[in-house]
CSV table of N, CA and C in Angstrom, one decimal:
chain,number,residue,atom,x,y,z
A,1,MET,N,-26.2,11.1,1.0
A,1,MET,CA,-25.7,11.8,2.3
A,1,MET,C,-24.2,12.0,2.1
A,2,ARG,N,-23.9,13.2,2.6
A,2,ARG,CA,-22.5,13.6,2.4
A,2,ARG,C,-21.5,12.9,3.5
A,3,LYS,N,-20.5,12.5,3.0
A,3,LYS,CA,-19.6,11.8,4.0
A,3,LYS,C,-18.9,12.8,4.8
A,4,PRO,N,-18.6,12.6,6.1
A,4,PRO,CA,-17.9,13.5,7.0
A,4,PRO,C,-16.5,13.6,6.6
A,5,LYS,N,-15.9,14.9,6.7
A,5,LYS,CA,-14.5,15.2,6.2
A,5,LYS,C,-13.6,14.8,7.4
A,6,VAL,N,-12.6,14.2,7.2
A,6,VAL,CA,-11.6,13.8,8.2
A,6,VAL,C,-10.2,14.1,7.6
A,7,CYS,N,-9.6,14.9,8.5
A,7,CYS,CA,-8.2,15.4,8.3
A,7,CYS,C,-7.4,14.4,9.1
A,8,LEU,N,-6.4,13.8,8.4
A,8,LEU,CA,-5.5,12.9,8.9
A,8,LEU,C,-4.2,13.6,8.9
A,9,VAL,N,-3.5,13.9,10.0
A,9,VAL,CA,-2.3,14.6,10.1
A,9,VAL,C,-1.1,13.9,11.0
A,10,SER,N,0.1,13.8,10.4
A,10,SER,CA,1.2,13.2,11.1
A,10,SER,C,2.5,13.8,10.6
A,11,SER,N,3.6,13.5,11.4
A,11,SER,CA,4.9,13.8,10.9
A,11,SER,C,5.3,12.6,10.0
A,12,THR,N,6.4,12.5,9.6
A,12,THR,CA,6.9,11.4,8.6
A,12,THR,C,7.3,10.1,9.5
A,13,GLY,N,7.8,9.1,8.7
A,13,GLY,CA,8.2,7.9,9.3
A,13,GLY,C,7.2,7.1,9.8
A,14,GLY,N,7.3,6.4,10.9
A,14,GLY,CA,6.3,5.5,11.5
A,14,GLY,C,4.9,6.1,11.7
A,15,HIS,N,5.0,7.5,12.0
A,15,HIS,CA,3.7,8.2,12.2
A,15,HIS,C,2.9,8.1,10.9
A,16,PHE,N,3.6,8.4,9.9
A,16,PHE,CA,2.9,8.5,8.6
A,16,PHE,C,2.6,7.2,8.2
A,17,THR,N,3.3,6.2,8.4
A,17,THR,CA,3.0,4.8,8.1
A,17,THR,C,1.7,4.3,8.7
A,18,GLN,N,1.4,4.8,10.0
A,18,GLN,CA,0.2,4.5,10.6
A,18,GLN,C,-1.0,5.3,10.0
A,19,LEU,N,-0.6,6.4,9.7
A,19,LEU,CA,-1.7,7.3,9.1
A,19,LEU,C,-2.1,6.8,7.8
A,20,THR,N,-1.2,6.1,6.9
A,20,THR,CA,-1.5,5.5,5.6
A,20,THR,C,-2.5,4.4,5.8
A,21,ILE,N,-2.3,3.5,7.1
A,21,ILE,CA,-3.1,2.5,7.3
A,21,ILE,C,-4.5,2.9,7.7
A,22,LEU,N,-4.5,4.0,8.4
A,22,LEU,CA,-5.9,4.6,8.8
A,22,LEU,C,-6.7,5.2,7.6
A,23,SER,N,-5.9,5.7,6.7
A,23,SER,CA,-6.6,6.4,5.6
A,23,SER,C,-7.1,5.3,4.7
A,24,LYS,N,-6.7,4.1,4.5
A,24,LYS,CA,-7.2,3.0,3.8
A,24,LYS,C,-8.5,2.4,4.4
A,25,GLU,N,-8.5,2.5,5.8
A,25,GLU,CA,-9.7,2.1,6.5
A,25,GLU,C,-10.9,3.0,6.4
A,26,LEU,N,-10.5,4.3,6.2
A,26,LEU,CA,-11.5,5.3,6.2
A,26,LEU,C,-12.0,5.8,4.8
A,27,LYS,N,-11.3,5.4,3.8
A,27,LYS,CA,-11.6,6.0,2.5
A,27,LYS,C,-13.0,5.7,2.1
A,28,ASP,N,-13.6,4.6,2.4
A,28,ASP,CA,-14.9,4.4,1.9
A,28,ASP,C,-16.1,5.1,2.6
A,29,SER,N,-15.8,5.5,3.9
A,29,SER,CA,-16.9,6.0,4.8
A,29,SER,C,-16.7,7.5,5.1
A,30,CYS,N,-15.5,8.1,4.6
A,30,CYS,CA,-15.2,9.5,4.9
A,30,CYS,C,-14.5,10.1,3.7
A,31,GLU,N,-14.6,11.4,3.7
A,31,GLU,CA,-13.8,12.3,2.8
A,31,GLU,C,-12.5,12.6,3.5
A,32,VAL,N,-11.4,12.0,3.0
A,32,VAL,CA,-10.1,12.0,3.8
A,32,VAL,C,-9.3,13.1,3.2
A,33,CYS,N,-8.6,14.0,4.0
A,33,CYS,CA,-7.6,14.9,3.6
A,33,CYS,C,-6.4,14.5,4.4
A,34,ILE,N,-5.2,14.3,3.8
A,34,ILE,CA,-4.1,13.9,4.4
A,34,ILE,C,-3.0,15.1,4.4
A,35,VAL,N,-2.5,15.3,5.6
A,35,VAL,CA,-1.4,16.3,6.0
A,35,VAL,C,-0.2,15.8,6.6
A,36,THR,N,1.0,16.0,6.0
A,36,THR,CA,2.2,15.5,6.7
A,36,THR,C,3.3,16.4,6.4
A,37,GLU,N,4.5,16.1,6.8
A,37,GLU,CA,5.7,16.9,6.5
A,37,GLU,C,6.3,16.6,5.2
A,38,LYS,N,6.7,17.6,4.5
A,38,LYS,CA,7.3,17.4,3.2
A,38,LYS,C,8.7,17.0,3.4
A,39,THR,N,9.0,15.9,2.6
A,39,THR,CA,10.3,15.2,2.5
A,39,THR,C,10.4,14.9,1.1
A,40,LYS,N,11.7,14.7,0.7
A,40,LYS,CA,11.9,14.3,-0.7
A,40,LYS,C,11.1,13.0,-1.2
A,41,ILE,N,11.0,12.2,-0.3
A,41,ILE,CA,10.3,10.8,-0.7
A,41,ILE,C,8.8,11.1,-0.8
A,42,LEU,N,8.2,11.8,0.2
A,42,LEU,CA,6.9,12.1,0.2
A,42,LEU,C,6.3,13.1,-0.8
A,43,GLU,N,7.1,13.9,-1.2
A,43,GLU,CA,6.7,15.0,-2.1
A,43,GLU,C,6.3,14.5,-3.5
A,44,LYS,N,6.6,13.2,-3.8
A,44,LYS,CA,6.2,12.6,-5.1
A,44,LYS,C,4.9,11.8,-5.0
A,45,SER,N,4.4,11.8,-3.8
A,45,SER,CA,3.2,11.0,-3.5
A,45,SER,C,1.9,11.8,-4.1
A,46,ASN,N,1.1,11.1,-4.6
A,46,ASN,CA,-0.1,11.8,-5.2
A,46,ASN,C,-1.3,11.8,-4.2
A,47,ASN,N,-1.2,11.1,-3.1
A,47,ASN,CA,-2.3,11.0,-2.1
A,47,ASN,C,-2.2,12.0,-0.9
A,48,ILE,N,-1.4,12.9,-1.0
A,48,ILE,CA,-1.1,13.8,0.2
A,48,ILE,C,-1.7,15.1,-0.3
A,49,ASP,N,-2.6,15.7,0.5
A,49,ASP,CA,-3.2,16.9,0.1
A,49,ASP,C,-2.4,18.2,0.5
A,50,TYR,N,-1.7,18.1,1.7
A,50,TYR,CA,-1.1,19.4,2.2
A,50,TYR,C,0.3,19.0,2.9
A,51,TYR,N,1.3,19.8,2.9
A,51,TYR,CA,2.5,19.6,3.6
A,51,TYR,C,2.7,20.6,4.5
A,52,LEU,N,3.3,20.2,5.7
A,52,LEU,CA,3.8,21.0,6.7
A,52,LEU,C,5.4,21.0,6.7
A,53,TYR,N,6.0,21.9,7.2
A,53,TYR,CA,7.5,22.0,7.4
A,53,TYR,C,7.9,20.9,8.4
A,54,GLN,N,8.9,20.3,8.2
A,54,GLN,CA,9.5,19.4,9.2
A,54,GLN,C,10.0,20.2,10.4
A,55,PHE,N,9.6,19.8,11.6
A,55,PHE,CA,9.8,20.5,12.8
A,55,PHE,C,10.7,19.7,13.7
A,56,ASN,N,11.7,20.3,14.3
A,56,ASN,CA,12.7,19.7,15.2
A,56,ASN,C,12.9,20.8,16.3
A,57,ARG,N,12.4,20.5,17.4
A,57,ARG,CA,12.4,21.5,18.5
A,57,ARG,C,13.8,21.8,19.0
A,58,LYS,N,14.7,21.0,18.7
A,58,LYS,CA,16.1,21.2,19.2
A,58,LYS,C,16.9,22.0,18.2
A,59,LYS,N,16.3,22.4,17.1
A,59,LYS,CA,17.1,23.2,16.1
A,59,LYS,C,16.8,24.7,16.3
A,60,VAL,N,17.8,25.5,16.1
A,60,VAL,CA,17.6,27.0,16.2
A,60,VAL,C,16.5,27.5,15.5
A,61,ALA,N,16.2,27.1,14.3
A,61,ALA,CA,15.2,27.6,13.4
A,61,ALA,C,13.8,27.1,13.8
A,62,SER,N,13.7,26.4,14.8
A,62,SER,CA,12.5,25.7,15.3
A,62,SER,C,11.3,26.9,15.4
A,63,LEU,N,11.5,27.9,16.0
A,63,LEU,CA,10.5,28.9,16.2
A,63,LEU,C,9.9,29.4,14.9
A,64,LEU,N,10.8,29.7,13.9
A,64,LEU,CA,10.4,30.2,12.7
A,64,LEU,C,9.5,29.0,11.9
A,65,ILE,N,9.9,27.8,12.1
A,65,ILE,CA,9.2,26.7,11.5
A,65,ILE,C,7.9,26.5,12.1
A,66,LEU,N,7.8,26.8,13.5
A,66,LEU,CA,6.7,26.6,14.2
A,66,LEU,C,5.6,27.7,13.6
A,67,ILE,N,6.1,29.0,13.4
A,67,ILE,CA,5.2,30.1,12.9
A,67,ILE,C,4.7,29.7,11.6
A,68,LYS,N,5.6,29.2,10.7
A,68,LYS,CA,5.2,28.8,9.3
A,68,LYS,C,4.2,27.7,9.4
A,69,ASN,N,4.3,26.7,10.3
A,69,ASN,CA,3.4,25.6,10.4
A,69,ASN,C,1.9,26.2,10.9
A,70,ILE,N,2.0,27.1,11.9
A,70,ILE,CA,0.8,27.7,12.3
A,70,ILE,C,0.0,28.2,11.1
A,71,LEU,N,0.7,29.1,10.4
A,71,LEU,CA,0.1,29.8,9.3
A,71,LEU,C,-0.5,28.9,8.3
A,72,LYS,N,0.3,27.8,8.0
A,72,LYS,CA,-0.2,26.7,7.0
A,72,LYS,C,-1.4,26.0,7.6
A,73,SER,N,-1.3,25.7,8.9
A,73,SER,CA,-2.4,24.9,9.5
A,73,SER,C,-3.6,25.7,9.5
A,74,PHE,N,-3.6,27.0,9.8
A,74,PHE,CA,-4.7,27.9,9.8
A,74,PHE,C,-5.5,27.9,8.4
A,75,LYS,N,-4.7,28.0,7.3
A,75,LYS,CA,-5.2,27.9,6.0
A,75,LYS,C,-5.8,26.6,5.7
A,76,ILE,N,-5.2,25.6,6.2
A,76,ILE,CA,-5.8,24.2,6.0
A,76,ILE,C,-7.2,24.0,6.6
A,77,VAL,N,-7.2,24.4,7.9
A,77,VAL,CA,-8.5,24.2,8.7
A,77,VAL,C,-9.5,25.1,8.2
A,78,LEU,N,-9.2,26.3,7.8
A,78,LEU,CA,-10.1,27.2,7.2
A,78,LEU,C,-10.7,26.7,5.9
A,79,LYS,N,-9.9,26.2,5.1
A,79,LYS,CA,-10.3,25.7,3.8
A,79,LYS,C,-11.0,24.4,3.9
A,80,GLU,N,-10.5,23.4,4.5
A,80,GLU,CA,-11.0,22.0,4.5
A,80,GLU,C,-12.2,21.9,5.6
A,81,LYS,N,-12.2,22.7,6.6
A,81,LYS,CA,-13.3,22.6,7.7
A,81,LYS,C,-13.6,21.2,8.1
A,82,PRO,N,-12.6,20.4,8.6
A,82,PRO,CA,-12.8,19.0,8.9
A,82,PRO,C,-13.7,18.8,10.1
A,83,LYS,N,-14.5,17.7,10.0
A,83,LYS,CA,-15.5,17.4,11.2
A,83,LYS,C,-14.6,16.8,12.2
A,84,TYR,N,-13.6,16.0,11.7
A,84,TYR,CA,-12.7,15.1,12.7
A,84,TYR,C,-11.2,15.4,12.2
A,85,ILE,N,-10.4,15.5,13.2
A,85,ILE,CA,-8.9,15.4,12.9
A,85,ILE,C,-8.4,14.3,13.8
A,86,ILE,N,-7.6,13.4,13.1
A,86,ILE,CA,-7.0,12.3,13.6
A,86,ILE,C,-5.5,12.4,13.4
A,87,SER,N,-4.7,12.2,14.4
A,87,SER,CA,-3.3,12.4,14.3
A,87,SER,C,-2.6,11.2,15.1
A,88,THR,N,-1.6,10.8,14.6
A,88,THR,CA,-0.6,9.9,15.2
A,88,THR,C,0.7,10.6,15.7
A,89,GLY,N,0.7,11.9,15.6
A,89,GLY,CA,1.9,12.8,16.1
A,89,GLY,C,2.8,13.1,14.9
A,90,ALA,N,3.8,13.7,15.2
A,90,ALA,CA,4.4,14.3,16.2
A,90,ALA,C,4.3,15.8,16.2
A,91,GLY,N,5.4,16.5,16.6
A,91,GLY,CA,5.4,18.0,16.9
A,91,GLY,C,4.8,18.9,15.8
A,92,SER,N,5.1,18.6,14.5
A,92,SER,CA,4.5,19.5,13.6
A,92,SER,C,3.1,19.5,13.5
A,93,THR,N,2.5,18.6,14.1
A,93,THR,CA,1.0,18.5,13.9
A,93,THR,C,0.2,19.3,14.9
A,94,VAL,N,0.9,19.7,16.0
A,94,VAL,CA,0.3,20.4,17.2
A,94,VAL,C,-0.6,21.6,16.7
A,95,PRO,N,0.0,22.6,15.9
A,95,PRO,CA,-0.7,23.7,15.6
A,95,PRO,C,-2.0,23.4,14.8
A,96,LEU,N,-2.0,22.4,13.8
A,96,LEU,CA,-3.2,22.1,13.1
A,96,LEU,C,-4.3,21.5,14.1
A,97,ILE,N,-3.9,20.6,15.0
A,97,ILE,CA,-4.8,20.0,15.9
A,97,ILE,C,-5.4,21.0,16.8
A,98,LEU,N,-4.6,22.1,17.3
A,98,LEU,CA,-5.2,23.0,18.2
A,98,LEU,C,-6.1,24.0,17.5
A,99,LEU,N,-5.6,24.3,16.3
A,99,LEU,CA,-6.6,25.3,15.5
A,99,LEU,C,-7.8,24.6,15.0
A,100,GLY,N,-7.7,23.3,14.7
A,100,GLY,CA,-9.0,22.5,14.3
A,100,GLY,C,-9.9,22.5,15.5
A,101,LYS,N,-9.4,22.1,16.7
A,101,LYS,CA,-10.1,22.2,18.0
A,101,LYS,C,-10.8,23.5,18.2
A,102,ILE,N,-10.2,24.6,18.0
A,102,ILE,CA,-10.7,25.9,18.2
A,102,ILE,C,-11.9,26.2,17.2
A,103,TYR,N,-11.7,25.6,16.0
A,103,TYR,CA,-12.7,25.9,14.9
A,103,TYR,C,-13.8,24.7,14.9
A,104,GLY,N,-13.9,24.1,15.9
A,104,GLY,CA,-15.0,23.0,16.1
A,104,GLY,C,-14.7,21.6,15.6
A,105,SER,N,-13.6,21.2,15.2
A,105,SER,CA,-13.3,19.8,14.9
A,105,SER,C,-13.2,18.9,16.1
A,106,LYS,N,-13.6,17.8,16.0
A,106,LYS,CA,-13.5,16.8,17.0
A,106,LYS,C,-12.0,16.1,16.8
A,107,VAL,N,-11.3,16.0,17.8
A,107,VAL,CA,-9.9,15.5,17.6
A,107,VAL,C,-9.7,14.3,18.3
A,108,ILE,N,-9.0,13.3,17.5
A,108,ILE,CA,-8.6,12.0,18.0
A,108,ILE,C,-7.1,12.0,17.9
A,109,TYR,N,-6.4,11.7,19.0
A,109,TYR,CA,-4.9,11.5,18.9
A,109,TYR,C,-4.5,10.2,19.3
A,110,ILE,N,-3.7,9.5,18.6
A,110,ILE,CA,-3.3,8.2,18.8
A,110,ILE,C,-1.8,8.2,19.2
A,111,GLU,N,-1.6,7.8,20.5
A,111,GLU,CA,-0.1,7.9,21.0
A,111,GLU,C,0.8,6.9,20.2
A,112,SER,N,2.0,7.2,20.0
A,112,SER,CA,2.8,6.5,19.2
A,112,SER,C,3.0,5.0,19.5
A,113,PHE,N,3.0,4.1,18.6
A,113,PHE,CA,3.2,2.6,18.7
A,113,PHE,C,4.6,2.4,19.4
A,114,ALA,N,5.5,3.3,19.1
A,114,ALA,CA,6.9,3.1,19.6
A,114,ALA,C,7.1,3.4,21.1
A,115,LYS,N,6.1,4.0,21.6
A,115,LYS,CA,6.1,4.4,23.0
A,115,LYS,C,5.4,3.5,23.9
A,116,ARG,N,6.0,2.5,24.5
A,116,ARG,CA,5.4,1.4,25.3
A,116,ARG,C,5.4,1.7,26.7
A,117,LYS,N,6.4,2.4,27.2
A,117,LYS,CA,6.5,2.7,28.6
A,117,LYS,C,6.6,4.2,29.2
A,118,SER,N,6.7,5.1,28.1
A,118,SER,CA,6.8,6.5,28.5
A,118,SER,C,6.1,7.2,27.3
A,119,PRO,N,5.7,8.5,27.8
A,119,PRO,CA,4.8,9.3,26.8
A,119,PRO,C,5.6,10.1,25.8
A,120,THR,N,5.1,10.5,24.6
A,120,THR,CA,5.7,11.5,23.7
A,120,THR,C,5.4,12.8,24.4
A,121,LEU,N,6.2,13.8,23.9
A,121,LEU,CA,6.0,15.2,24.2
A,121,LEU,C,4.7,15.7,23.7
A,122,THR,N,4.4,15.3,22.5
A,122,THR,CA,3.2,15.6,21.8
A,122,THR,C,1.9,15.0,22.6
A,123,GLY,N,2.0,13.8,23.0
A,123,GLY,CA,1.0,13.2,23.7
A,123,GLY,C,0.8,13.9,25.0
A,124,LYS,N,1.8,14.2,25.7
A,124,LYS,CA,1.7,15.1,27.0
A,124,LYS,C,0.9,16.3,26.8
A,125,LEU,N,1.4,17.1,25.7
A,125,LEU,CA,0.8,18.3,25.4
A,125,LEU,C,-0.8,18.3,25.0
A,126,LEU,N,-1.1,17.2,24.3
A,126,LEU,CA,-2.4,17.1,23.7
A,126,LEU,C,-3.4,16.4,24.6
A,127,TYR,N,-3.0,15.5,25.6
A,127,TYR,CA,-3.8,14.6,26.3
A,127,TYR,C,-5.1,15.3,26.9
A,128,LYS,N,-5.0,16.4,27.5
A,128,LYS,CA,-6.1,17.1,28.1
A,128,LYS,C,-6.9,17.9,27.1
A,129,VAL,N,-6.5,18.1,26.0
A,129,VAL,CA,-7.1,19.0,24.9
A,129,VAL,C,-8.0,18.2,24.0
A,130,VAL,N,-7.6,17.0,23.6
A,130,VAL,CA,-8.3,16.3,22.6
A,130,VAL,C,-9.5,15.7,23.1
A,131,ASP,N,-10.4,15.3,22.0
A,131,ASP,CA,-11.7,14.6,22.5
A,131,ASP,C,-11.6,13.2,22.7
A,132,ARG,N,-10.7,12.5,22.0
A,132,ARG,CA,-10.4,11.0,22.3
A,132,ARG,C,-8.9,11.0,22.2
A,133,PHE,N,-8.4,10.2,23.2
A,133,PHE,CA,-6.9,10.0,23.2
A,133,PHE,C,-6.7,8.4,23.3
A,134,TYR,N,-6.2,7.8,22.3
A,134,TYR,CA,-5.9,6.4,22.2
A,134,TYR,C,-4.5,5.9,22.4
A,135,VAL,N,-4.3,4.9,23.1
A,135,VAL,CA,-2.9,4.3,23.4
A,135,VAL,C,-2.9,2.9,22.6
A,136,GLN,N,-1.7,2.6,22.2
A,136,GLN,CA,-1.6,1.3,21.4
A,136,GLN,C,-1.0,0.2,22.3
A,137,TRP,N,-0.7,0.5,23.6
A,137,TRP,CA,-0.3,-0.5,24.6
A,137,TRP,C,-1.0,-0.3,25.9
A,138,PRO,N,-1.4,-1.4,26.5
A,138,PRO,CA,-2.1,-1.3,27.6
A,138,PRO,C,-1.4,-0.7,28.8
A,139,ASP,N,-0.1,-0.8,28.9
A,139,ASP,CA,0.7,-0.3,29.9
A,139,ASP,C,0.7,1.3,30.0
A,140,MET,N,0.4,1.8,28.7
A,140,MET,CA,0.3,3.3,28.7
A,140,MET,C,-0.8,3.8,29.4
A,141,LEU,N,-1.9,3.1,29.7
A,141,LEU,CA,-3.0,3.6,30.5
A,141,LEU,C,-2.5,4.0,31.9
A,142,GLU,N,-1.4,3.5,32.4
A,142,GLU,CA,-0.9,4.0,33.7
A,142,GLU,C,-0.4,5.5,33.5
A,143,ILE,N,0.1,5.8,32.4
A,143,ILE,CA,0.5,7.3,32.2
A,143,ILE,C,-0.7,8.2,31.8
A,144,PHE,N,-1.6,7.6,31.0
A,144,PHE,CA,-2.7,8.3,30.5
A,144,PHE,C,-4.0,7.5,30.9
A,145,PRO,N,-4.4,7.8,32.2
A,145,PRO,CA,-5.5,6.9,32.7
A,145,PRO,C,-7.0,7.2,32.0
A,146,LYS,N,-7.1,8.3,31.4
A,146,LYS,CA,-8.4,8.6,30.7
A,146,LYS,C,-8.3,8.2,29.3
A,147,ALA,N,-7.1,7.6,28.8
A,147,ALA,CA,-7.1,7.2,27.4
A,147,ALA,C,-7.9,5.9,27.2
A,148,GLU,N,-8.0,5.6,26.0
A,148,GLU,CA,-8.6,4.3,25.6
A,148,GLU,C,-7.7,3.5,24.9
A,149,TYR,N,-7.5,2.2,25.3
A,149,TYR,CA,-6.7,1.2,24.7
A,149,TYR,C,-7.5,0.5,23.5
A,150,LYS,N,-7.1,0.6,22.3
A,150,LYS,CA,-7.8,-0.1,21.2
A,150,LYS,C,-6.9,-1.0,20.4
A,151,GLY,N,-5.7,-1.3,20.9
A,151,GLY,CA,-4.7,-2.1,20.3
A,151,GLY,C,-3.9,-1.4,19.3
A,152,ALA,N,-3.1,-2.0,18.5
A,152,ALA,CA,-2.1,-1.4,17.8
A,152,ALA,C,-2.7,-1.2,16.3
A,153,ILE,N,-2.3,-0.2,15.7
A,153,ILE,CA,-2.7,0.1,14.3
A,153,ILE,C,-2.1,-1.0,13.4
A,154,TYR,N,-0.8,-1.4,13.6
A,154,TYR,CA,-0.1,-2.2,12.6
A,154,TYR,C,-0.8,-3.6,12.7
């Protein structure tokens, strides 16, 4: 029997650390594809399949980077055809998540562990779009009442 393809996508830092933990849990039961932002540290990693451009919505070039990430995400979704997309955020992941959803992937979004009392912008954008929305703190259910609390990834 063929393993389902899962695309794990996140930005760098703590988001990627959580994604790495998830990838270890999924590697035996799923075919895993990892997508993250390209940094000097991560570009030497052998376990990353695709890179997105780092996105900072406060910078002038953010629109250009968003367009580049949309094009890269489109290529990834069409090539990989993931059954599931799981993301721990942040902004650079939104195009891939939305395109995956359009092309039939089931999407699971995990709100940031760092956010205990307030939502991320990415979480607010994706809350009503994704198939499953998980929070890592019970207090976050007040902000996202239809979310599921499953505990922390760490």
